Amino acid sequence: AACTRTWGNPVDGPSGTLARHDKWYISEAVRNAGLRSVKEIKISSWHEAKDYLESLSPPLSEANPVIFKILQGSSSEGVQKVHSMEQAREIIARELGSASQFGGQIGKILIQEFLSGQEYVIDSASRDGVHKVTIVWNEDLRPGNGIFNLYYGFKSMDPEDPKTNAGHHRLREQSARRNWPPEWRSRHGGEVARGG
């Protein structure tokens, strides 16, 4: 941060760091800004997860799955498609209390509705209120190697309040041409995606 300030560039404080790395915090910021966000709940125990999953209508099944995500995961770490209570219980027992790839202890898990449809990734940068889209990707995720969302390929698309930031946003195209953001990240990230 000190080096960045030396060059006259603004620096994010602790809340900026949190906004780049905590998926729940990011979703709350999106909701508080009045934008649509994926339906989700943050849990810290099997009891909380069980209560929520049992309340789903239609019930949890192959036809009505949910997504589990760890809060500080990156590059699909901790992202799992869940279609049964048994699978949910196994994942929570394995993930809660374990260490993430960055060394932090996983104490909470997000449970999100499953969104189907074409996914786009939009990378952007902002400075002093000027916003630029740097690239738009048509992301192709397919099941493979035991992972439900393995990166199969990226296709660059033609590109047609933080005042200074970089962004990496995902947009899922739903039926009836409704777009829904499954994830917002205030960080650079288009080229760092890793399969698996």
Short mmCIF file of C-alpha atoms in Angstrom, two decimals:
data_model
loop_
_atom_site.label_atom_id
_atom_site.label_comp_id
_atom_site.label_asym_id
_atom_site.label_seq_id
_atom_site.Cartn_x
_atom_site.Cartn_y
_atom_site.Cartn_z
CA ALA A 1 0.00 0.00 0.00
CA ALA A 2 2.81 2.43 0.85
CA CYS A 3 4.45 1.86 -2.53
CA THR A 4 1.16 2.44 -4.33
CA ARG A 5 0.60 5.69 -2.41
CA THR A 6 4.14 6.84 -3.34
CA TRP A 7 3.10 6.79 -7.00
CA GLY A 8 0.05 8.91 -6.17
CA ASN A 9 -2.44 6.10 -6.59
CA PRO A 10 -5.37 5.58 -4.22
CA VAL A 11 -5.27 2.54 -1.95
CA ASP A 12 -8.16 0.50 -0.58
CA GLY A 13 -8.48 0.21 3.17
CA PRO A 14 -9.52 -2.94 5.05
CA SER A 15 -13.10 -2.80 3.71
CA GLY A 16 -11.73 -2.77 0.16
CA THR A 17 -9.72 -5.88 0.88
CA LEU A 18 -12.79 -7.56 2.35
CA ALA A 19 -14.80 -6.59 -0.74
CA ARG A 20 -12.29 -8.36 -2.95
CA HIS A 21 -12.10 -11.59 -1.01
CA ASP A 22 -15.36 -12.33 0.83
CA LYS A 23 -18.21 -13.55 -1.37
CA TRP A 24 -20.90 -12.85 1.24
CA TYR A 25 -19.67 -9.29 1.81
CA ILE A 26 -19.67 -8.68 -1.95
CA SER A 27 -23.22 -10.02 -2.39
CA GLU A 28 -24.45 -7.85 0.49
CA ALA A 29 -22.89 -4.77 -1.13
CA VAL A 30 -24.65 -5.62 -4.41
CA ARG A 31 -28.00 -6.09 -2.64
CA ASN A 32 -27.56 -2.88 -0.64
CA ALA A 33 -26.94 -1.01 -3.90
CA GLY A 34 -30.38 -2.16 -5.10
CA LEU A 35 -29.06 -4.61 -7.70
CA ARG A 36 -30.25 -8.16 -8.23
CA SER A 37 -28.13 -10.77 -6.52
CA VAL A 38 -28.22 -14.51 -6.22
CA LYS A 39 -30.38 -15.93 -3.39
CA GLU A 40 -28.04 -17.24 -0.71
CA ILE A 41 -27.50 -17.96 2.97
CA LYS A 42 -24.31 -18.10 5.02
CA ILE A 43 -24.06 -21.07 7.39
CA SER A 44 -21.56 -22.19 10.01
CA SER A 45 -23.01 -25.58 11.03
CA TRP A 46 -24.77 -28.63 9.63
CA HIS A 47 -27.87 -27.71 11.68
CA GLU A 48 -28.17 -24.31 9.91
CA ALA A 49 -27.60 -25.90 6.50
CA LYS A 50 -30.12 -28.69 7.17
CA ASP A 51 -32.83 -26.23 8.25
CA TYR A 52 -32.31 -24.12 5.14
CA LEU A 53 -32.10 -27.05 2.71
CA GLU A 54 -35.26 -28.63 4.16
CA SER A 55 -37.11 -25.34 3.59
CA LEU A 56 -36.45 -25.31 -0.17
CA SER A 57 -39.44 -25.54 -2.48
CA PRO A 58 -39.08 -27.45 -4.71
CA PRO A 59 -36.94 -29.70 -2.49
CA LEU A 60 -33.23 -30.32 -3.00
CA SER A 61 -32.74 -32.89 -5.79
CA GLU A 62 -30.92 -33.55 -9.08
CA ALA A 63 -33.48 -31.25 -10.73
CA ASN A 64 -33.16 -28.57 -8.02
CA PRO A 65 -29.52 -28.42 -6.88
CA VAL A 66 -27.78 -25.67 -4.90
CA ILE A 67 -24.21 -24.40 -4.94
CA PHE A 68 -21.88 -24.50 -1.92
CA LYS A 69 -19.01 -21.97 -1.85
CA ILE A 70 -16.40 -21.12 0.72
CA LEU A 71 -16.29 -17.38 1.46
CA GLN A 72 -12.70 -16.68 0.44
CA GLY A 73 -12.36 -19.27 -2.31
CA SER A 74 -10.73 -18.43 -5.63
CA SER A 75 -10.51 -20.21 -8.98
CA SER A 76 -13.43 -22.52 -8.13
CA GLU A 77 -11.89 -23.68 -4.84
CA GLY A 78 -14.69 -24.94 -2.61
CA VAL A 79 -17.41 -24.53 -5.26
CA GLN A 80 -19.63 -27.61 -5.35
CA LYS A 81 -22.98 -28.47 -6.90
CA VAL A 82 -25.11 -30.19 -4.27
CA HIS A 83 -28.21 -32.27 -5.02
CA SER A 84 -28.85 -34.31 -1.84
CA MET A 85 -28.88 -33.92 1.92
CA GLU A 86 -26.29 -36.70 2.26
CA GLN A 87 -23.92 -34.91 -0.12
CA ALA A 88 -24.49 -31.61 1.73
CA ARG A 89 -23.70 -33.22 5.10
CA GLU A 90 -20.48 -34.79 3.73
CA ILE A 91 -19.26 -31.49 2.24
CA ILE A 92 -19.97 -29.51 5.41
CA ALA A 93 -18.20 -32.13 7.57
CA ARG A 94 -15.18 -32.02 5.26
CA GLU A 95 -14.98 -28.24 4.65
CA LEU A 96 -15.89 -26.57 7.97
CA GLY A 97 -12.74 -26.26 10.06
CA SER A 98 -10.39 -27.18 7.22
CA ALA A 99 -7.85 -24.80 5.65
CA SER A 100 -8.40 -22.97 2.36
CA GLN A 101 -5.67 -22.76 -0.29
CA PHE A 102 -4.67 -19.41 1.27
CA GLY A 103 -4.26 -20.98 4.72
CA GLY A 104 -7.31 -19.48 6.43
CA GLN A 105 -9.68 -21.70 8.38
CA ILE A 106 -13.03 -22.28 6.68
CA GLY A 107 -15.65 -21.35 9.26
CA LYS A 108 -18.63 -20.54 7.05
CA ILE A 109 -20.09 -21.75 3.76
CA LEU A 110 -22.41 -19.99 1.34
CA ILE A 111 -25.38 -21.91 0.01
CA GLN A 112 -26.60 -20.32 -3.21
CA GLU A 113 -29.41 -21.08 -5.60
CA PHE A 114 -28.20 -22.85 -8.74
CA LEU A 115 -28.34 -20.65 -11.83
CA SER A 116 -28.30 -22.29 -15.24
CA GLY A 117 -27.64 -20.64 -18.59
CA GLN A 118 -24.74 -19.07 -20.44
CA GLU A 119 -22.13 -17.42 -18.21
CA TYR A 120 -20.18 -14.28 -19.04
CA VAL A 121 -17.21 -12.77 -17.22
CA ILE A 122 -16.72 -9.00 -17.40
CA ASP A 123 -13.36 -7.54 -16.36
CA SER A 124 -13.24 -3.80 -15.77
CA ALA A 125 -11.19 -1.03 -14.21
CA SER A 126 -12.24 2.31 -12.71
CA ARG A 127 -10.28 5.38 -11.70
CA ASP A 128 -11.58 8.74 -10.54
CA GLY A 129 -15.11 7.87 -11.65
CA VAL A 130 -14.08 6.78 -15.17
CA HIS A 131 -15.06 3.15 -15.84
CA LYS A 132 -13.60 0.92 -18.56
CA VAL A 133 -14.57 -2.61 -19.54
CA THR A 134 -11.32 -4.33 -20.46
CA ILE A 135 -12.72 -7.60 -21.78
CA VAL A 136 -15.88 -9.71 -21.80
CA TRP A 137 -15.52 -13.48 -21.81
CA ASN A 138 -18.08 -16.07 -22.84
CA GLU A 139 -17.13 -18.72 -20.30
CA ASP A 140 -17.61 -22.40 -21.07
CA LEU A 141 -17.76 -24.52 -17.92
CA ARG A 142 -18.44 -28.24 -18.25
CA PRO A 143 -18.35 -31.26 -15.96
CA GLY A 144 -15.04 -33.13 -16.04
CA ASN A 145 -12.42 -34.80 -13.87
CA GLY A 146 -14.92 -35.05 -11.01
CA ILE A 147 -15.62 -31.30 -11.07
CA PHE A 148 -19.01 -29.95 -12.13
CA ASN A 149 -17.65 -26.65 -13.48
CA LEU A 150 -14.26 -27.37 -15.06
CA TYR A 151 -13.01 -24.50 -17.23
CA TYR A 152 -13.32 -25.86 -20.78
CA GLY A 153 -12.62 -22.65 -22.63
CA PHE A 154 -12.90 -18.89 -22.80
CA LYS A 155 -14.02 -16.88 -25.79
CA SER A 156 -13.29 -13.18 -25.88
CA MET A 157 -16.31 -11.00 -26.67
CA ASP A 158 -16.28 -7.49 -28.15
CA PRO A 159 -16.72 -4.97 -25.31
CA GLU A 160 -19.12 -2.31 -26.34
CA ASP A 161 -19.71 3.07 -6.27
CA PRO A 162 -16.12 2.52 -6.42
CA LYS A 163 -14.31 5.39 -8.17
CA THR A 164 -11.03 3.52 -8.45
CA ASN A 165 -11.05 -0.22 -8.72
CA ALA A 166 -10.65 -3.27 -10.88
CA GLY A 167 -13.55 -5.62 -11.30
CA HIS A 168 -14.19 -9.21 -12.25
CA HIS A 169 -17.92 -9.89 -12.57
CA ARG A 170 -19.87 -12.96 -13.63
CA LEU A 171 -23.25 -12.70 -15.29
CA ARG A 172 -25.53 -15.67 -15.94
CA GLU A 173 -28.12 -15.36 -18.71
CA GLN A 174 -31.38 -16.88 -17.52
CA SER A 175 -34.56 -17.76 -19.38
CA ALA A 176 -36.68 -14.94 -20.84
CA ARG A 177 -33.47 -12.91 -21.33
CA ARG A 178 -33.16 -12.07 -17.64
CA ASN A 179 -29.59 -11.66 -16.53
CA TRP A 180 -28.53 -12.53 -13.02
CA PRO A 181 -25.16 -11.91 -11.36
CA PRO A 182 -24.00 -15.04 -9.52
CA GLU A 183 -20.81 -13.32 -8.40
CA TRP A 184 -19.21 -9.88 -8.21
CA ARG A 185 -15.54 -9.46 -7.38
CA SER A 186 -13.77 -6.14 -6.98
CA ARG A 187 -10.49 -7.47 -8.23
CA HIS A 188 -8.67 -8.19 -11.43
CA GLY A 189 -8.98 -11.79 -12.48
CA GLY A 190 -9.70 -12.66 -16.11
CA GLU A 191 -6.36 -14.27 -16.78
CA VAL A 192 -5.90 -16.03 -13.44
CA ALA A 193 -8.70 -18.58 -13.81
CA ARG A 194 -7.46 -22.11 -13.31
CA GLY A 195 -9.27 -25.26 -14.35
CA GLY A 196 -10.38 -27.19 -11.30
#
